[in-house]
Structures are given as C-alpha cells and as structure tokens.
XYZ file of C-alpha atoms in Angstrom:
389
model
C 100.692 18.910 104.306
C 97.071 20.064 104.325
C 97.916 22.611 101.629
C 99.456 19.902 99.428
C 96.392 17.712 99.878
C 94.106 20.620 98.959
C 96.158 21.283 95.828
C 95.874 17.621 94.891
C 92.089 17.685 95.326
C 91.829 20.798 93.170
C 94.010 19.185 90.484
C 91.902 16.021 90.476
C 88.747 18.146 90.250
C 90.193 20.019 87.271
C 91.077 16.748 85.524
C 87.594 15.383 86.225
C 86.037 18.545 84.806
C 85.736 17.218 81.219
C 84.019 14.061 82.484
C 81.572 16.056 84.608
C 80.783 18.363 81.679
C 80.388 15.358 79.378
C 77.507 13.859 81.375
C 74.898 16.568 80.603
C 76.144 16.688 77.008
C 75.578 12.945 76.780
C 71.998 13.336 78.029
C 71.467 16.223 75.610
C 72.640 14.062 72.704
C 70.291 11.251 73.719
C 67.424 13.742 73.640
C 68.593 15.169 70.304
C 68.790 11.749 68.666
C 65.425 10.781 70.093
C 64.295 8.825 73.123
C 60.577 8.657 72.414
C 58.937 5.235 71.826
C 58.767 5.768 68.057
C 62.456 6.695 67.981
C 63.373 3.604 69.978
C 61.310 1.441 67.607
C 63.012 2.856 64.530
C 66.417 2.396 66.157
C 65.589 -1.268 66.802
C 64.608 -1.718 63.138
C 67.896 -0.205 61.979
C 69.761 -2.428 64.429
C 67.958 -5.518 63.100
C 69.049 -4.670 59.548
C 72.665 -4.196 60.640
C 72.646 -7.326 62.806
C 71.499 -9.280 59.759
C 74.606 -8.051 57.927
C 72.624 -6.142 55.311
C 73.614 -2.672 54.081
C 70.993 -0.054 54.830
C 70.605 0.541 51.096
C 69.004 -2.886 50.661
C 66.251 -1.897 53.112
C 66.148 1.800 52.274
C 62.607 1.890 50.919
C 61.313 -0.275 53.754
C 62.999 1.865 56.417
C 61.681 5.054 54.826
C 58.175 3.597 54.802
C 58.443 2.616 58.461
C 59.758 6.064 59.400
C 56.879 7.800 57.637
C 54.396 5.575 59.431
C 55.660 6.354 62.942
C 56.051 9.306 61.924
C 59.720 10.406 62.024
C 61.081 13.269 59.936
C 64.015 12.702 57.593
C 66.474 14.666 59.736
C 65.848 12.614 62.860
C 65.768 9.433 60.785
C 69.285 10.128 59.511
C 70.431 11.124 62.990
C 69.240 7.819 64.447
C 70.929 5.827 61.682
C 74.225 7.670 62.121
C 74.068 7.202 65.890
C 73.564 3.457 65.510
C 76.454 3.184 63.040
C 78.793 5.581 64.872
C 77.727 5.720 68.530
C 79.139 8.635 70.500
C 80.398 7.715 73.961
C 81.719 9.603 76.963
C 85.213 10.311 75.501
C 83.586 12.031 72.514
C 81.591 14.385 74.724
C 84.656 15.130 76.844
C 86.066 16.947 73.801
C 83.019 19.095 73.026
C 83.967 21.893 75.494
C 86.686 22.784 72.977
C 83.930 24.541 71.036
C 83.319 26.750 74.083
C 87.012 27.276 74.813
C 87.869 27.835 71.142
C 89.085 31.441 71.667
C 91.665 30.084 74.112
C 92.814 26.910 72.378
C 91.765 27.759 68.830
C 94.892 29.831 68.218
C 97.153 27.019 69.414
C 95.200 24.500 67.341
C 95.346 26.722 64.249
C 99.130 27.103 64.514
C 99.562 23.342 64.909
C 97.220 22.662 61.987
C 99.182 25.017 59.723
C 102.254 22.925 60.529
C 100.338 19.651 60.233
C 98.662 19.998 56.849
C 101.903 20.027 54.788
C 103.004 16.923 56.696
C 99.702 15.233 55.810
C 100.322 15.978 52.127
C 103.857 14.591 52.407
C 102.539 11.469 54.167
C 99.914 11.079 51.439
C 102.588 11.252 48.751
C 104.835 8.718 50.499
C 102.198 6.261 51.743
C 99.699 6.441 48.884
C 101.266 7.860 45.729
C 104.568 6.045 46.255
C 102.758 2.898 47.437
C 104.498 2.538 50.812
C 101.249 1.714 52.633
C 100.456 -1.024 50.113
C 103.943 -2.472 50.654
C 103.432 -2.404 54.423
C 100.115 -4.240 54.026
C 101.851 -6.813 51.823
C 104.504 -7.322 54.519
C 101.840 -7.710 57.230
C 99.992 -10.303 55.153
C 103.167 -12.329 54.694
C 104.278 -12.138 58.328
C 100.845 -12.878 59.807
C 99.804 -15.376 57.088
C 96.609 -13.416 56.536
C 94.506 -13.014 53.444
C 92.599 -9.980 52.267
C 88.972 -9.859 51.151
C 86.216 -7.296 50.869
C 83.041 -7.251 52.954
C 80.130 -5.071 51.981
C 79.980 -1.918 54.132
C 76.786 -1.696 56.136
C 76.625 2.108 56.081
C 75.969 2.137 52.342
C 72.748 4.032 51.810
C 72.659 5.724 55.219
C 70.928 9.089 55.374
C 73.616 11.710 55.947
C 71.496 14.568 57.262
C 73.721 14.519 60.376
C 77.014 13.422 58.816
C 79.046 15.314 61.445
C 78.444 12.331 63.741
C 80.929 10.297 61.716
C 83.509 13.083 61.970
C 82.999 13.402 65.719
C 83.434 9.651 66.056
C 87.055 9.967 64.887
C 88.034 12.888 67.151
C 89.248 11.011 70.273
C 92.035 9.206 68.409
C 93.836 12.431 67.482
C 92.967 14.368 70.644
C 94.091 11.776 73.188
C 97.138 10.947 71.068
C 98.285 14.553 71.493
C 97.945 14.344 75.267
C 99.736 10.981 75.289
C 102.683 12.434 73.352
C 102.893 15.353 75.768
C 102.959 13.131 78.862
C 105.581 10.821 77.356
C 107.905 13.693 76.457
C 107.369 15.412 79.821
C 109.239 12.552 81.533
C 112.321 13.036 79.360
C 115.217 15.065 80.808
C 114.787 17.886 78.305
C 114.644 21.669 78.701
C 111.124 23.073 78.657
C 111.319 24.648 75.208
C 112.939 21.547 73.712
C 110.315 19.308 75.326
C 107.507 21.398 73.835
C 109.144 21.313 70.399
C 109.664 17.548 70.572
C 106.059 17.019 71.721
C 104.707 19.042 68.802
C 106.967 17.242 66.321
C 106.026 13.778 67.607
C 102.314 14.626 67.618
C 102.373 16.055 64.086
C 104.302 13.116 62.634
C 102.088 10.466 64.240
C 98.886 12.323 63.360
C 99.852 12.805 59.710
C 100.498 9.077 59.299
C 97.391 7.986 61.216
C 95.145 10.346 59.237
C 96.319 8.891 55.922
C 96.030 5.293 57.135
C 92.501 5.830 58.460
C 91.395 7.573 55.268
C 92.893 4.868 53.041
C 91.426 1.957 55.002
C 87.917 3.436 55.205
C 86.381 0.936 52.837
C 85.489 -2.689 52.285
C 88.955 -4.190 52.846
C 89.181 -6.801 55.603
C 92.065 -8.937 56.853
C 91.103 -12.626 56.941
C 92.933 -14.753 59.507
C 91.733 -18.235 58.601
C 93.967 -20.028 61.111
C 92.411 -18.083 64.000
C 88.952 -17.926 62.367
C 88.932 -14.143 62.598
C 88.029 -11.207 60.364
C 89.683 -7.853 61.091
C 88.357 -4.781 59.236
C 91.351 -2.790 58.069
C 89.811 0.515 59.149
C 89.470 -0.729 62.744
C 93.052 -1.975 63.047
C 94.556 1.418 63.931
C 91.975 2.135 66.633
C 92.233 -1.400 68.019
C 95.986 -0.933 68.437
C 95.986 2.653 69.702
C 92.954 2.592 72.009
C 94.326 0.275 74.739
C 97.861 1.693 74.542
C 96.816 5.344 74.704
C 93.961 4.752 77.164
C 95.920 2.764 79.722
C 98.983 4.915 79.133
C 97.080 8.099 79.957
C 95.696 6.642 83.178
C 99.147 5.489 84.266
C 100.988 8.678 83.321
C 98.415 11.022 84.856
C 98.263 9.019 88.089
C 102.045 8.793 88.306
C 102.556 12.519 87.771
C 99.971 13.418 90.421
C 101.623 10.985 92.837
C 105.065 12.481 92.196
C 103.796 15.999 92.791
C 102.130 14.879 96.026
C 105.299 13.363 97.503
C 107.467 16.178 96.160
C 109.504 13.942 93.850
C 108.752 15.948 90.719
C 111.389 18.524 89.864
C 109.846 19.671 86.597
C 107.956 22.886 85.956
C 104.809 20.856 86.606
C 105.632 20.159 90.237
C 102.490 22.091 91.160
C 99.552 19.662 90.589
C 97.101 22.486 89.791
C 99.432 23.894 87.150
C 99.942 20.403 85.746
C 96.172 19.735 85.518
C 95.578 23.033 83.731
C 98.300 22.313 81.175
C 96.819 18.847 80.579
C 93.439 20.362 79.667
C 95.040 22.955 77.386
C 96.993 20.227 75.575
C 93.920 17.985 75.298
C 91.648 20.679 73.912
C 94.347 22.047 71.592
C 94.769 18.565 70.119
C 90.971 18.315 69.835
C 90.927 21.620 67.932
C 93.521 20.196 65.542
C 91.398 17.071 65.105
C 88.334 19.169 64.236
C 90.305 21.117 61.622
C 91.608 17.863 60.123
C 88.082 16.500 59.855
C 86.777 19.648 58.177
C 89.677 20.074 55.755
C 91.267 16.737 54.927
C 88.410 14.284 55.459
C 86.028 16.691 53.773
C 88.194 17.248 50.688
C 90.891 14.607 50.101
C 89.989 11.444 51.988
C 87.902 10.006 49.129
C 90.800 10.342 46.720
C 93.176 8.625 49.177
C 90.711 5.786 49.733
C 90.140 5.126 46.029
C 93.846 5.163 45.124
C 94.738 2.763 47.937
C 91.853 0.388 47.212
C 92.795 0.301 43.535
C 96.354 -0.615 44.551
C 95.005 -3.498 46.630
C 92.733 -4.611 43.794
C 95.565 -4.613 41.260
C 97.808 -6.715 43.513
C 95.367 -9.145 45.166
C 92.085 -8.891 43.211
C 90.061 -9.711 46.368
C 86.481 -10.906 46.302
C 83.639 -8.906 47.816
C 81.510 -10.903 50.259
C 78.211 -10.400 52.028
C 78.503 -11.439 55.678
C 74.899 -12.114 56.653
C 73.081 -13.661 59.584
C 69.629 -15.174 59.754
C 68.740 -16.207 63.304
C 71.725 -18.388 64.350
C 72.836 -19.160 60.811
C 75.687 -17.059 59.412
C 76.879 -17.069 55.825
C 79.792 -15.534 53.957
C 78.508 -15.282 50.402
C 80.698 -14.131 47.481
C 79.075 -11.314 45.539
C 81.579 -10.157 42.941
C 85.179 -9.078 42.663
C 86.025 -5.915 44.536
C 87.232 -4.444 41.253
C 83.782 -4.834 39.714
C 82.256 -3.335 42.837
C 84.483 -0.264 42.688
C 83.958 0.154 38.957
C 80.201 -0.004 39.359
C 80.325 2.627 42.131
C 77.570 0.901 44.032
C 77.290 3.714 46.524
C 75.219 5.525 43.882
C 73.916 2.710 41.730
C 72.923 0.044 44.233
C 69.676 1.706 45.256
C 68.392 1.636 41.666
C 69.623 -1.815 40.615
C 66.920 -4.316 39.792
C 66.616 -7.517 41.788
C 67.762 -10.147 39.269
C 68.003 -13.931 39.238
C 71.585 -13.949 40.594
C 70.506 -11.821 43.549
C 67.741 -14.311 44.247
C 70.237 -17.195 44.277
C 72.480 -15.322 46.733
C 69.601 -14.607 49.107
C 69.746 -16.921 52.171
C 67.154 -19.675 52.070
C 64.723 -20.288 54.910
C 65.160 -24.060 54.476
C 67.548 -25.939 56.718
C 70.420 -27.875 55.165
C 69.178 -31.161 53.679
C 65.523 -30.114 53.833
C 63.537 -30.472 50.604
C 61.316 -27.718 49.344
C 57.659 -28.717 49.073
C 55.740 -27.674 45.948
C 52.850 -25.246 46.409
C 49.410 -26.737 46.803
C 46.931 -26.448 43.976
C 44.131 -24.116 45.047
C 40.636 -25.544 45.237
C 38.737 -23.697 42.561
C 35.406 -24.843 43.961
C 35.853 -22.497 46.891
C 35.783 -19.528 44.481
C 32.554 -20.567 42.753
C 29.146 -19.800 44.083
C 26.882 -22.456 45.443
C-alpha cells in the first residue's frame, strides 16, 4: 500500500513538472518583455489605444514618439505590443521545455509532421478550394440566424520585431488536443498498437482541419448575433469551443486514470502510474513539437493565401460591411467604414499608414459632444490684447 502511494506521488510530481518549470519561464518572459516603469507606461498607452477600439496603425506615429521619449528601443517596443495583443499564459510556458527535450521528442514530432502536412494540403483543397468551409459558414448562419460583418483588426500596424509571440500563442490548441486524443483512445478496448495508430490518425485529422479553419478565419470576419446582442470573432470561435472541452476533459481523464491505477482497476499497459505520467509528457511534448513545425511551415508560408481565398469567398457571397468598433469613455459606437471588399482591395495593411486624413475620416471620428448638445462657435479673439499700450 505504501509503495502504491509512493508511486502515485511520483506520478503526480511528474505531471506537475511542466507547471513547475513554467513558473520561472513565466518570470523570465516578464523580464524579457519589460517590467521597468517606462515599459509599464508604454504598455498602458498601448492598452488605452486597444481599449478605445483603434488599430495601432492609427496611433503609430504617436506611439513611436512616446517610445522614443521614454526611451524604449524598437525591439522592446514591438515585444510589448505583441505581448499586449497576444498575452502568453501558463499553458504556453508549459510547452517550452519541448525545445530542451527536442532530441527525444523531435523525432516523433518530425514523423508525425511528415504525415500531417499532406493532410493539411488535402484539407486546404477540400475546405478552401472546393468551398466546403464557406458552405459550413453559410449553414451556421442559417441555423443560428446570425449575420456576418467585418470589424477592423486592432493588430494592424503592430511592430513585428518579436512576431514569434503570435505563433507561440497558437501552440496550446494543437499540443493539448494531441494529449486529449491520446487519453480518449486509451480508454477504448483496443490493442496497444491499434490504439496508437488510431490516436495518431485522430490527432492528424483534427489538427489538419483546425489549422485550415484558424488560418482562414484570421481576419476581420465577425459573426453578429443581433438577437443576443453579441459579436463573435470568427477566429476565436474554434478556441472558444475547444478550450473548455479539452481543458476540462484533460483534468477529468488524467484524474480518473490516476485513480484507477491507485485502486488497481486499470488493466491497461498504463496500470503503473509512473509509466502513465511519463507517456503523458512524451505525448504532450511530441504534439507540441508538431505544433511548432506547423507554425514554422504552414503559417509561415501558406496561411495568408488560405485567408485571402476564404475572405474573398465570403465577400462574394455576403458583401459584408467593415465597421470600426470604438469606445470613448462609456460611449461605444459601431461605425461603418467601407465594404470589406474595398478594404481587401485597398490592402490597408500596407496603405493605411500613409493615407491622408480626409473629410470622410473626420466625419467618422467620434464627437466629444453629447447627443442633443449644440456646438458653440469659437470666440472672436480680442485683438487689443496683442497691441502694445
């Protein structure tokens, strides 16, 4: 009995290892981003711009001027902006030890990635080139009685000196999905080799679809649920669905398996809790290695093409309007800017910073006057005050 309890404690310690290692990495990242007073001040300025609903490009010159005055170098400036837009939390740092363990799990991850990449290309052809994803979106809109609009992305104009932050922000979805698939299949009455094969197949199929959906929805498209007064960014829908299912599922499955091993009710090859905990870490870090390879290869090379094709399909079918969702104190406004088609054609990601502020932009700018309040004309200056006595 004492030996079983000791084995359980060792297994729990092994499973808690990634969390323990993540804590110093989290403190290191805070130091790397910047925790000095000037860094905190610049972070608050970036947060104020985002809270107002304005893209960073509209305040680019002002932010650069403020950064130079603090002073903050361009690299740290971009790092702070990326950290505000894509904050890294404890689950992200739990996956970083894969870089240290890469000789061990890198081979497994490389083999899985070689199998995964052709499936990603097949999923891209089916979902994007054949228009299946657009048809699924059309079905969702009809069933849920939603509309579709565009809302200006706030990360337009962000400094990308530390663009890997955005890639790291997407890692947990793929990594924890791999572990979730493994734990689900491990409860099936399958031979060991067949269970491993089914786990790999399920993980590769789900990952290939999720990768394409996340790449396609990474844009301005937003679901508008007017009956529930809710806006749902399309790119967040996958994470909002998967996060609670995978998160709670992992806690339940891990706890249940440890309990079964403790009472001796587990007849699988993972009846030993220490062996089970070690396999869990290998699966987790192997899936994380696959996620890193996907970020480097697919999101670095093909994601932009997937996004543009899918958005053009949405534009051709729905011709949605692009809105600016802004806030000034307690007053929020949803202002139409232009059609999303015009926005995509203009490629504002490169042009917006050089566009002149015209009369239409002035009309769209929120007024400081309250509703019903009349504007008072300027007072005529007293010229006598400028003349000598």
